[in-house]
Short mmCIF file of C-alpha atoms in Angstrom, two decimals:
data_model
loop_
_atom_site.label_atom_id
_atom_site.label_comp_id
_atom_site.label_asym_id
_atom_site.label_seq_id
_atom_site.Cartn_x
_atom_site.Cartn_y
_atom_site.Cartn_z
CA MET A 925 -198.05 -34.07 62.09
CA LYS A 926 -195.17 -36.34 61.33
CA LYS A 927 -195.27 -39.98 62.40
CA ASN A 928 -193.14 -41.26 65.24
CA THR A 929 -190.96 -43.17 62.80
CA LEU A 930 -190.12 -39.93 61.03
CA LEU A 931 -189.19 -38.34 64.35
CA PHE A 932 -186.80 -41.20 65.07
CA THR A 933 -185.29 -40.93 61.57
CA LEU A 934 -184.80 -37.18 61.93
CA LEU A 935 -183.16 -37.48 65.33
CA LEU A 936 -180.91 -40.33 64.23
CA ALA A 937 -179.84 -38.47 61.06
CA VAL A 938 -179.05 -35.25 62.87
CA PHE A 939 -177.12 -36.92 65.70
CA THR A 940 -175.21 -39.16 63.28
CA VAL A 941 -174.21 -36.51 60.75
CA PHE A 942 -173.71 -33.50 62.98
CA GLY A 943 -172.89 -34.97 66.39
CA GLN A 944 -174.46 -34.04 69.64
CA PHE A 945 -177.07 -31.36 68.84
CA GLU A 946 -177.91 -29.32 71.92
CA SER A 947 -181.45 -28.03 71.78
CA SER A 948 -182.24 -24.91 73.75
CA SER A 949 -184.49 -24.97 76.74
CA SER A 950 -187.54 -22.71 76.73
CA SER A 951 -185.73 -20.12 78.84
CA GLU A 952 -182.69 -20.23 76.54
CA ILE A 953 -184.92 -19.76 73.49
CA MET A 954 -186.59 -16.73 75.07
CA SER A 955 -183.15 -15.38 76.00
CA THR A 956 -181.96 -15.78 72.43
CA LYS A 957 -185.06 -14.01 71.12
CA LYS A 958 -184.50 -11.13 73.50
CA ALA A 959 -180.88 -10.89 72.37
CA ILE A 960 -181.81 -10.67 68.72
CA ASP A 961 -184.61 -8.14 69.08
CA THR A 962 -183.28 -4.71 68.17
CA LYS A 963 -183.04 -2.37 71.13
CA SER A 964 -184.44 1.14 71.08
CA GLN A 965 -181.09 2.75 71.84
CA ASN A 966 -179.67 1.25 68.60
CA LYS A 967 -182.22 3.09 66.42
CA ASP A 968 -182.39 6.58 65.00
CA ALA A 969 -185.45 8.82 65.04
CA LYS A 970 -186.90 6.99 62.02
CA GLY A 971 -186.46 3.58 63.58
CA ASN A 972 -183.49 2.55 61.43
CA ILE A 973 -180.68 0.65 63.17
CA LYS A 974 -177.60 2.82 63.69
CA SER A 975 -174.89 0.15 63.77
CA VAL A 976 -172.68 -0.04 60.69
CA ILE A 977 -170.76 -2.97 59.20
CA THR A 978 -167.62 -1.73 57.48
CA ALA A 979 -166.42 -4.08 54.75
CA PRO A 980 -164.32 -6.15 54.47
CA TRP A 981 -166.10 -7.99 57.29
CA SER A 982 -166.99 -11.58 58.13
CA THR A 983 -168.58 -13.62 60.89
CA ASP A 984 -168.93 -17.28 61.80
CA PHE A 985 -171.38 -16.49 64.64
CA ALA A 986 -168.93 -18.12 67.08
CA ASP A 987 -170.19 -15.98 69.98
CA ASN A 988 -173.66 -17.52 69.47
CA VAL A 989 -175.47 -14.19 69.23
CA ILE A 990 -176.82 -12.24 66.31
CA PRO A 991 -174.52 -9.25 65.61
CA ALA A 992 -175.45 -5.95 67.22
CA GLY A 993 -177.76 -3.72 65.24
CA TRP A 994 -179.38 -6.45 63.12
CA GLY A 995 -183.14 -6.58 62.60
CA ASN A 996 -185.21 -9.72 63.13
CA PHE A 997 -188.78 -9.93 61.86
CA ASP A 998 -191.37 -12.69 62.30
CA VAL A 999 -193.74 -11.67 59.49
CA ASP A 1000 -195.91 -14.79 59.74
CA GLY A 1001 -196.49 -14.09 63.43
CA ASP A 1002 -195.95 -17.59 64.81
CA GLY A 1003 -193.54 -16.36 67.49
CA TYR A 1004 -190.44 -17.99 66.00
CA PHE A 1005 -187.63 -15.82 64.65
CA TRP A 1006 -184.18 -16.30 63.23
CA GLU A 1007 -181.81 -17.25 66.05
CA THR A 1008 -178.28 -18.52 66.59
CA THR A 1009 -177.41 -21.97 67.86
CA GLU A 1010 -174.66 -24.59 67.84
CA ILE A 1011 -175.32 -26.91 64.89
CA ASN A 1012 -172.28 -29.09 65.49
CA ALA A 1013 -169.52 -29.21 68.08
CA GLY A 1014 -168.00 -25.71 68.00
CA VAL A 1015 -169.91 -24.69 64.88
CA TYR A 1016 -172.53 -21.97 65.24
CA ALA A 1017 -174.99 -20.57 62.74
CA LEU A 1018 -177.99 -18.38 62.11
CA ILE A 1019 -181.02 -20.64 61.77
CA SER A 1020 -184.69 -20.42 60.87
CA GLU A 1021 -187.07 -23.34 61.26
CA SER A 1022 -189.84 -24.91 59.19
CA PHE A 1023 -190.39 -27.67 61.77
CA ARG A 1024 -190.22 -27.13 65.52
CA MET A 1025 -189.04 -30.04 67.63
CA ASP A 1026 -190.17 -28.75 71.04
CA ILE A 1027 -193.79 -28.51 69.87
CA TYR A 1028 -193.32 -31.35 67.37
CA ASP A 1029 -195.17 -29.55 64.58
CA ALA A 1030 -194.63 -27.93 61.20
CA LEU A 1031 -194.13 -24.18 60.81
CA THR A 1032 -194.75 -21.96 57.77
CA PRO A 1033 -191.99 -19.39 58.24
CA ASP A 1034 -191.85 -15.92 56.78
CA ASN A 1035 -188.83 -14.68 58.69
CA TYR A 1036 -186.49 -11.82 57.81
CA ILE A 1037 -183.03 -11.32 59.29
CA VAL A 1038 -181.63 -7.92 58.23
CA THR A 1039 -178.03 -6.82 58.57
CA ALA A 1040 -177.05 -3.50 60.02
CA LYS A 1041 -176.08 -0.93 57.40
CA VAL A 1042 -173.17 -2.28 55.34
CA ASP A 1043 -170.55 0.21 54.10
CA VAL A 1044 -168.79 -1.30 51.07
CA SER A 1045 -167.11 1.93 49.92
CA ALA A 1046 -163.63 0.50 50.56
CA LEU A 1047 -164.21 -2.36 48.12
CA SER A 1048 -163.68 -1.92 44.38
CA ASN A 1049 -165.74 -5.02 43.55
CA PRO A 1050 -167.94 -5.77 46.58
CA VAL A 1051 -169.20 -9.31 47.01
CA MET A 1052 -171.32 -10.96 49.67
CA SER A 1053 -170.48 -14.62 50.28
CA TRP A 1054 -172.11 -17.07 52.66
CA LYS A 1055 -172.41 -20.73 53.55
CA VAL A 1056 -175.88 -22.27 53.73
CA MET A 1057 -177.24 -25.70 54.55
CA ALA A 1058 -180.45 -27.56 55.21
CA ILE A 1059 -179.67 -29.32 58.45
CA ASN A 1060 -181.66 -32.49 57.75
CA PRO A 1061 -180.26 -34.90 55.13
CA THR A 1062 -183.73 -36.22 54.24
CA THR A 1063 -186.12 -33.25 54.40
CA TYR A 1064 -184.21 -30.28 53.04
CA ALA A 1065 -186.45 -28.20 50.72
CA GLU A 1066 -185.92 -24.96 52.65
CA GLN A 1067 -186.53 -21.85 50.51
CA TYR A 1068 -184.89 -18.52 51.10
CA SER A 1069 -184.41 -15.24 49.25
CA ILE A 1070 -181.97 -12.35 49.57
CA TYR A 1071 -183.01 -8.73 49.18
CA ILE A 1072 -181.00 -5.51 49.05
CA SER A 1073 -182.22 -2.10 50.22
CA THR A 1074 -180.58 1.30 49.95
CA THR A 1075 -183.18 3.06 52.09
CA GLY A 1076 -183.50 1.24 55.42
CA ASN A 1077 -183.72 -1.97 57.38
CA THR A 1078 -187.43 -2.63 57.93
CA VAL A 1079 -189.38 -5.21 55.95
CA ALA A 1080 -191.12 -2.35 54.13
CA ASP A 1081 -187.75 -1.23 52.74
CA PHE A 1082 -187.31 -4.49 50.79
CA THR A 1083 -189.90 -4.03 48.05
CA ASP A 1084 -187.77 -4.89 45.00
CA ALA A 1085 -187.51 -8.41 43.61
CA PRO A 1086 -184.96 -10.60 45.40
CA VAL A 1087 -181.41 -10.58 44.06
CA PHE A 1088 -181.06 -14.26 44.93
CA ASN A 1089 -183.49 -17.12 45.56
CA GLU A 1090 -183.14 -20.85 45.96
CA THR A 1091 -184.84 -23.89 47.40
CA LEU A 1092 -182.16 -26.15 48.84
CA ALA A 1093 -181.91 -29.42 46.92
CA GLU A 1094 -179.81 -31.39 49.39
CA GLY A 1095 -179.34 -31.59 53.12
CA GLY A 1096 -176.52 -32.06 55.57
CA VAL A 1097 -174.01 -30.33 53.28
CA GLU A 1098 -172.61 -26.82 53.50
CA LEU A 1099 -173.03 -24.96 50.21
CA ASP A 1100 -170.96 -21.94 49.16
CA ARG A 1101 -172.83 -19.03 47.66
CA SER A 1102 -171.93 -15.47 46.61
CA ILE A 1103 -173.44 -12.49 44.82
CA SER A 1104 -172.05 -9.22 43.52
CA LEU A 1105 -173.04 -6.06 45.34
CA ALA A 1106 -171.76 -3.77 42.57
CA GLY A 1107 -174.18 -1.13 41.40
CA TYR A 1108 -176.10 -0.67 44.66
CA GLY A 1109 -174.02 2.16 46.08
CA ASP A 1110 -171.70 2.46 49.06
CA GLU A 1111 -174.26 1.81 51.81
CA ILE A 1112 -176.80 -1.01 51.76
CA TRP A 1113 -178.86 -3.30 53.96
CA VAL A 1114 -179.19 -7.01 53.19
CA ALA A 1115 -182.14 -9.21 54.18
CA PHE A 1116 -182.27 -13.00 54.29
CA ARG A 1117 -185.87 -14.23 54.09
CA HIS A 1118 -186.86 -17.84 54.94
CA HIS A 1119 -190.27 -18.42 53.37
CA ASP A 1120 -192.72 -20.52 51.33
CA CYS A 1121 -191.69 -23.86 52.79
CA THR A 1122 -192.94 -26.05 55.61
CA ASP A 1123 -192.41 -29.31 57.49
CA GLN A 1124 -188.70 -29.70 56.61
CA PHE A 1125 -186.51 -28.92 59.66
CA PHE A 1126 -184.36 -25.80 59.58
CA MET A 1127 -181.89 -23.94 57.40
CA ALA A 1128 -178.58 -22.61 58.70
CA ILE A 1129 -176.10 -19.91 57.68
CA PRO A 1130 -172.79 -20.74 59.41
CA GLU A 1131 -170.71 -18.01 57.75
CA LEU A 1132 -171.29 -14.62 56.13
CA ALA A 1133 -168.82 -12.15 54.63
CA PHE A 1134 -168.71 -8.84 52.78
CA GLU A 1135 -165.44 -8.90 50.90
CA GLU A 1136 -163.47 -7.98 47.81
CA GLY A 1137 -164.48 -10.04 44.80
CA GLU A 1138 -162.51 -11.07 41.78
CA PRO A 1139 -161.74 -8.24 39.35
CA SER A 1140 -165.04 -7.45 37.70
CA GLN A 1141 -165.58 -8.31 34.09
CA ASP A 1142 -167.12 -5.72 31.81
CA VAL A 1143 -170.90 -5.77 32.14
CA THR A 1144 -172.56 -4.49 29.00
CA VAL A 1145 -175.85 -4.06 27.19
CA THR A 1146 -175.83 -4.87 23.48
CA PHE A 1147 -178.51 -3.31 21.29
CA ASN A 1148 -179.23 -5.16 18.04
CA VAL A 1149 -181.74 -3.56 15.70
CA ASN A 1150 -182.92 -5.10 12.43
CA MET A 1151 -183.13 -2.47 9.67
CA ASN A 1152 -183.83 -4.81 6.74
CA ASN A 1153 -187.48 -3.87 6.25
CA VAL A 1154 -187.11 -0.12 6.73
CA ASP A 1155 -188.13 1.90 3.68
CA ILE A 1156 -185.07 3.31 1.91
CA ALA A 1157 -186.66 6.74 2.07
CA VAL A 1158 -186.38 6.48 5.87
CA PHE A 1159 -183.05 4.66 6.10
CA ASP A 1160 -180.53 4.33 3.29
CA PRO A 1161 -177.65 2.07 4.45
CA ALA A 1162 -175.28 3.85 2.06
CA ASN A 1163 -175.88 7.27 3.54
CA ASP A 1164 -177.63 7.04 6.93
CA ILE A 1165 -176.53 6.08 10.44
CA VAL A 1166 -178.47 4.31 13.20
CA THR A 1167 -178.32 6.08 16.56
CA ILE A 1168 -179.99 5.71 19.95
CA ALA A 1169 -181.07 7.75 22.96
CA GLY A 1170 -182.33 6.69 26.35
CA SER A 1171 -182.20 6.86 30.12
CA PHE A 1172 -179.13 4.61 30.30
CA THR A 1173 -176.78 7.49 29.38
CA ASP A 1174 -175.42 10.18 31.70
CA PRO A 1175 -177.11 12.57 31.40
CA ALA A 1176 -180.20 10.67 30.33
CA TRP A 1177 -181.75 11.15 26.90
CA GLN A 1178 -178.85 12.90 25.23
CA GLU A 1179 -179.79 14.03 21.74
CA PRO A 1180 -178.45 11.55 19.15
CA THR A 1181 -175.36 12.66 17.24
CA LEU A 1182 -173.33 11.24 14.35
CA THR A 1183 -170.31 10.62 16.59
CA ASP A 1184 -171.64 9.20 19.89
CA LEU A 1185 -173.67 5.99 20.32
CA THR A 1186 -173.68 5.10 16.65
CA PHE A 1187 -174.36 1.58 15.40
CA SER A 1188 -172.36 -0.61 13.03
CA ASP A 1189 -173.24 -3.48 10.68
CA ASP A 1190 -169.87 -5.18 10.33
CA ASP A 1191 -171.17 -8.32 8.60
CA GLU A 1192 -173.59 -6.31 6.39
CA ASN A 1193 -176.63 -8.44 7.27
CA GLY A 1194 -178.89 -5.49 7.98
CA ILE A 1195 -178.69 -5.89 11.77
CA TYR A 1196 -176.95 -2.93 13.39
CA SER A 1197 -175.30 -3.30 16.79
CA LEU A 1198 -173.99 -1.15 19.62
CA THR A 1199 -172.54 -2.32 22.95
CA VAL A 1200 -172.38 0.02 25.94
CA PRO A 1201 -171.18 -0.52 29.54
CA LEU A 1202 -173.74 -0.34 32.33
CA THR A 1203 -173.19 -0.67 36.07
CA THR A 1204 -176.32 0.51 37.89
CA ASN A 1205 -179.23 -1.88 38.31
CA GLY A 1206 -182.67 -0.61 37.35
CA SER A 1207 -185.25 -0.15 34.61
CA TYR A 1208 -184.25 1.86 31.54
CA GLU A 1209 -186.02 3.27 28.47
CA TYR A 1210 -184.62 3.84 24.99
CA LYS A 1211 -185.54 4.47 21.34
CA TYR A 1212 -183.73 4.08 18.01
CA PHE A 1213 -183.17 6.99 15.62
CA VAL A 1214 -181.88 7.57 12.12
CA ASN A 1215 -179.09 10.15 11.97
CA ALA A 1216 -178.63 13.05 14.39
CA GLY A 1217 -181.38 14.67 16.41
CA PHE A 1218 -184.73 13.50 17.73
CA ALA A 1219 -186.56 13.97 14.42
CA GLY A 1220 -185.59 10.56 13.05
CA GLY A 1221 -187.22 8.41 15.72
CA GLU A 1222 -188.85 5.05 15.07
CA TRP A 1223 -192.28 6.61 15.69
CA ASP A 1224 -193.71 9.92 16.81
CA GLY A 1225 -194.38 10.54 20.46
CA ASP A 1226 -192.61 9.89 23.72
CA MET A 1227 -193.47 6.23 24.36
CA ASN A 1228 -190.30 4.17 24.50
CA ARG A 1229 -188.81 0.71 24.59
CA SER A 1230 -187.64 -0.55 27.98
CA PHE A 1231 -185.43 -3.13 29.66
CA ASP A 1232 -184.51 -4.19 33.19
CA PHE A 1233 -180.83 -4.42 34.12
CA THR A 1234 -179.81 -6.68 37.03
CA GLY A 1235 -176.02 -6.54 36.90
CA GLU A 1236 -175.47 -9.16 34.18
CA SER A 1237 -174.63 -8.53 30.54
CA LEU A 1238 -177.74 -8.24 28.40
CA VAL A 1239 -178.51 -8.52 24.66
CA LEU A 1240 -181.59 -6.80 23.23
CA ASN A 1241 -182.89 -7.80 19.80
CA ASP A 1242 -185.33 -5.35 18.19
CA VAL A 1243 -186.83 -4.53 14.79
CA PHE A 1244 -186.77 -0.86 13.86
CA GLY A 1245 -190.29 0.55 13.90
CA GLU A 1246 -191.95 -2.45 15.59
CA LYS A 1247 -193.57 -1.07 18.71
CA PRO A 1248 -192.96 -2.98 21.96
CA VAL A 1249 -195.11 -3.35 25.08
CA GLY A 1250 -197.56 -0.58 25.74
CA ILE A 1251 -197.00 1.19 22.42
CA GLN A 1252 -199.37 -0.90 20.34
CA ASN A 1253 -202.91 0.22 21.01
CA ILE A 1254 -204.00 -3.12 22.42
CA SER A 1255 -207.24 -2.98 24.34
CA SER A 1256 -206.67 -3.72 28.03
CA ASN A 1257 -209.34 -6.40 27.97
CA LYS A 1258 -207.46 -8.50 25.44
CA VAL A 1259 -204.89 -9.74 27.94
CA LYS A 1260 -205.42 -10.25 31.66
CA ALA A 1261 -203.29 -12.08 34.22
CA TYR A 1262 -204.63 -12.58 37.72
CA PRO A 1263 -203.93 -12.70 40.59
CA ASN A 1264 -200.90 -10.47 40.12
CA PRO A 1265 -198.73 -10.79 42.21
CA THR A 1266 -199.18 -14.54 42.33
CA SER A 1267 -197.89 -17.16 44.74
CA GLY A 1268 -197.58 -19.65 41.87
CA ILE A 1269 -200.79 -20.39 39.96
CA PHE A 1270 -202.48 -17.63 37.97
CA THR A 1271 -205.05 -17.32 35.20
CA LEU A 1272 -204.22 -15.83 31.80
CA ASP A 1273 -207.20 -14.54 29.78
CA LEU A 1274 -206.77 -13.96 26.03
CA GLU A 1275 -209.17 -13.23 23.20
CA ASP A 1276 -207.30 -15.35 20.65
CA GLN A 1277 -205.24 -18.52 20.52
CA SER A 1278 -201.67 -17.42 21.18
CA ASN A 1279 -198.14 -18.62 21.70
CA VAL A 1280 -197.25 -17.72 25.28
CA LYS A 1281 -193.68 -17.62 26.52
CA ILE A 1282 -192.69 -16.55 30.02
CA PHE A 1283 -189.17 -15.27 30.65
CA ASN A 1284 -187.34 -14.61 33.88
CA ILE A 1285 -185.40 -11.39 34.29
CA ALA A 1286 -182.25 -13.07 32.90
CA GLY A 1287 -184.06 -13.88 29.63
CA GLN A 1288 -184.46 -17.61 30.28
CA VAL A 1289 -187.71 -19.25 29.14
CA VAL A 1290 -189.60 -20.80 32.06
CA TYR A 1291 -192.87 -21.50 30.19
CA ASN A 1292 -193.69 -22.02 26.49
CA ASN A 1293 -197.06 -23.19 25.17
CA PHE A 1294 -199.89 -22.50 22.74
CA ILE A 1295 -203.01 -21.65 24.69
CA ASN A 1296 -206.59 -20.92 23.71
CA LYS A 1297 -208.26 -18.10 25.60
CA GLN A 1298 -208.44 -18.75 29.37
CA THR A 1299 -205.69 -20.94 30.81
CA SER A 1300 -204.33 -21.63 34.29
CA ILE A 1301 -200.52 -21.41 34.42
CA ASP A 1302 -198.42 -22.78 37.27
CA LEU A 1303 -195.18 -20.98 38.18
CA SER A 1304 -194.75 -22.76 41.51
CA HIS A 1305 -191.47 -24.26 40.28
CA VAL A 1306 -189.73 -20.91 39.77
CA GLY A 1307 -188.29 -18.47 42.26
CA THR A 1308 -189.82 -15.21 43.37
CA GLY A 1309 -189.31 -12.13 41.19
CA ILE A 1310 -190.53 -10.38 38.07
CA TYR A 1311 -191.41 -12.41 34.96
CA ILE A 1312 -192.25 -11.25 31.43
CA ILE A 1313 -195.19 -12.87 29.64
CA ASN A 1314 -194.71 -12.65 25.86
CA ILE A 1315 -197.92 -13.18 23.84
CA VAL A 1316 -197.95 -13.59 20.06
CA ASN A 1317 -200.91 -14.42 17.78
CA ALA A 1318 -202.17 -13.64 14.31
CA HIS A 1319 -203.54 -10.23 15.32
CA TYR A 1320 -201.05 -8.71 17.75
CA SER A 1321 -198.08 -9.31 20.01
CA THR A 1322 -197.57 -7.87 23.45
CA GLN A 1323 -195.87 -8.39 26.78
CA ILE A 1324 -197.05 -8.00 30.34
CA LYS A 1325 -195.24 -8.39 33.65
CA ILE A 1326 -196.25 -10.69 36.47
CA ILE A 1327 -194.72 -10.90 39.92
CA LYS A 1328 -194.10 -14.25 41.62
CA LYS A 1329 -194.18 -13.63 45.37
#
């Protein structure tokens, strides 16, 4: 419970910066909640909301109601949902609270607000843009994530990692944000989730738009494979060609040829490269080959390399013949990470002293340390999503995935 002095500071700050803030009475709050609950006549037989947003489209919530056909979910069960309110004279917004003034107590929100189905088929480079703010200039660490679904509008439909996450680092200031929606198809649902924060005040979204973005730049995946240590009987640079096959082609796993998807070594350093365009987010598998056909693979069998594509250009650096995750016969009891998923702190069990690096999905290092056997690792400072734990020691190297929820 906050002290009375904090209450005075909060009230003074909000009234000074934003003007006369009109709090809803209990009846108004209940009315708002009723307005934002989805009505049965707006759902199909499967429970999905039937309303459709046709892009380009935008709203500033000036009518002080959540748009028709949106879903509103109070996952934490405290009875408080997303709602609309006037945050300044004539300025309205979607809000979700982590501190409730009428009960004068902290909340621990896990609230989803889900758009109706969004049809972006008319946009060549669809973008979602929004304004966001923590309303209080002094307690502003509100965390939210954005999810995209192509299957429906219930919480259960948003199982993939968020496409955007942030904890607001300042308050009382509108911040402009945007993400690309390319690669998700023509029809999507978008969820804003306010979560994993408490005792701040509330976050607000005054504006939201689905619109045409700037002309898209080429998004590519570059494969670099080091051939320097390959036996000349397997690969002779003077006579042989490096090729590739995988699930990233259309159709998937096309048999390697000497004309398509062939690598080059322009600077003659033994590292062969190929860059290909990619537009659809997802997980992909691939394997390097020498010359045409599937006979010249890096190793026998159907276990493959893999990568996750999230809409940003990616560079993969490999060594021909070095088996990646899951291909080395590493005993499952050599590496354990638990709990997985984790809310922040997890335990990593190893048999040997190892260098441990943890990467986010964009390839950025978020943790790097030498650890000896069992160690507790804290990822509380990073956003939710999938992370790759890379483990290297004198006996083996491997990778495992961990999910930060």
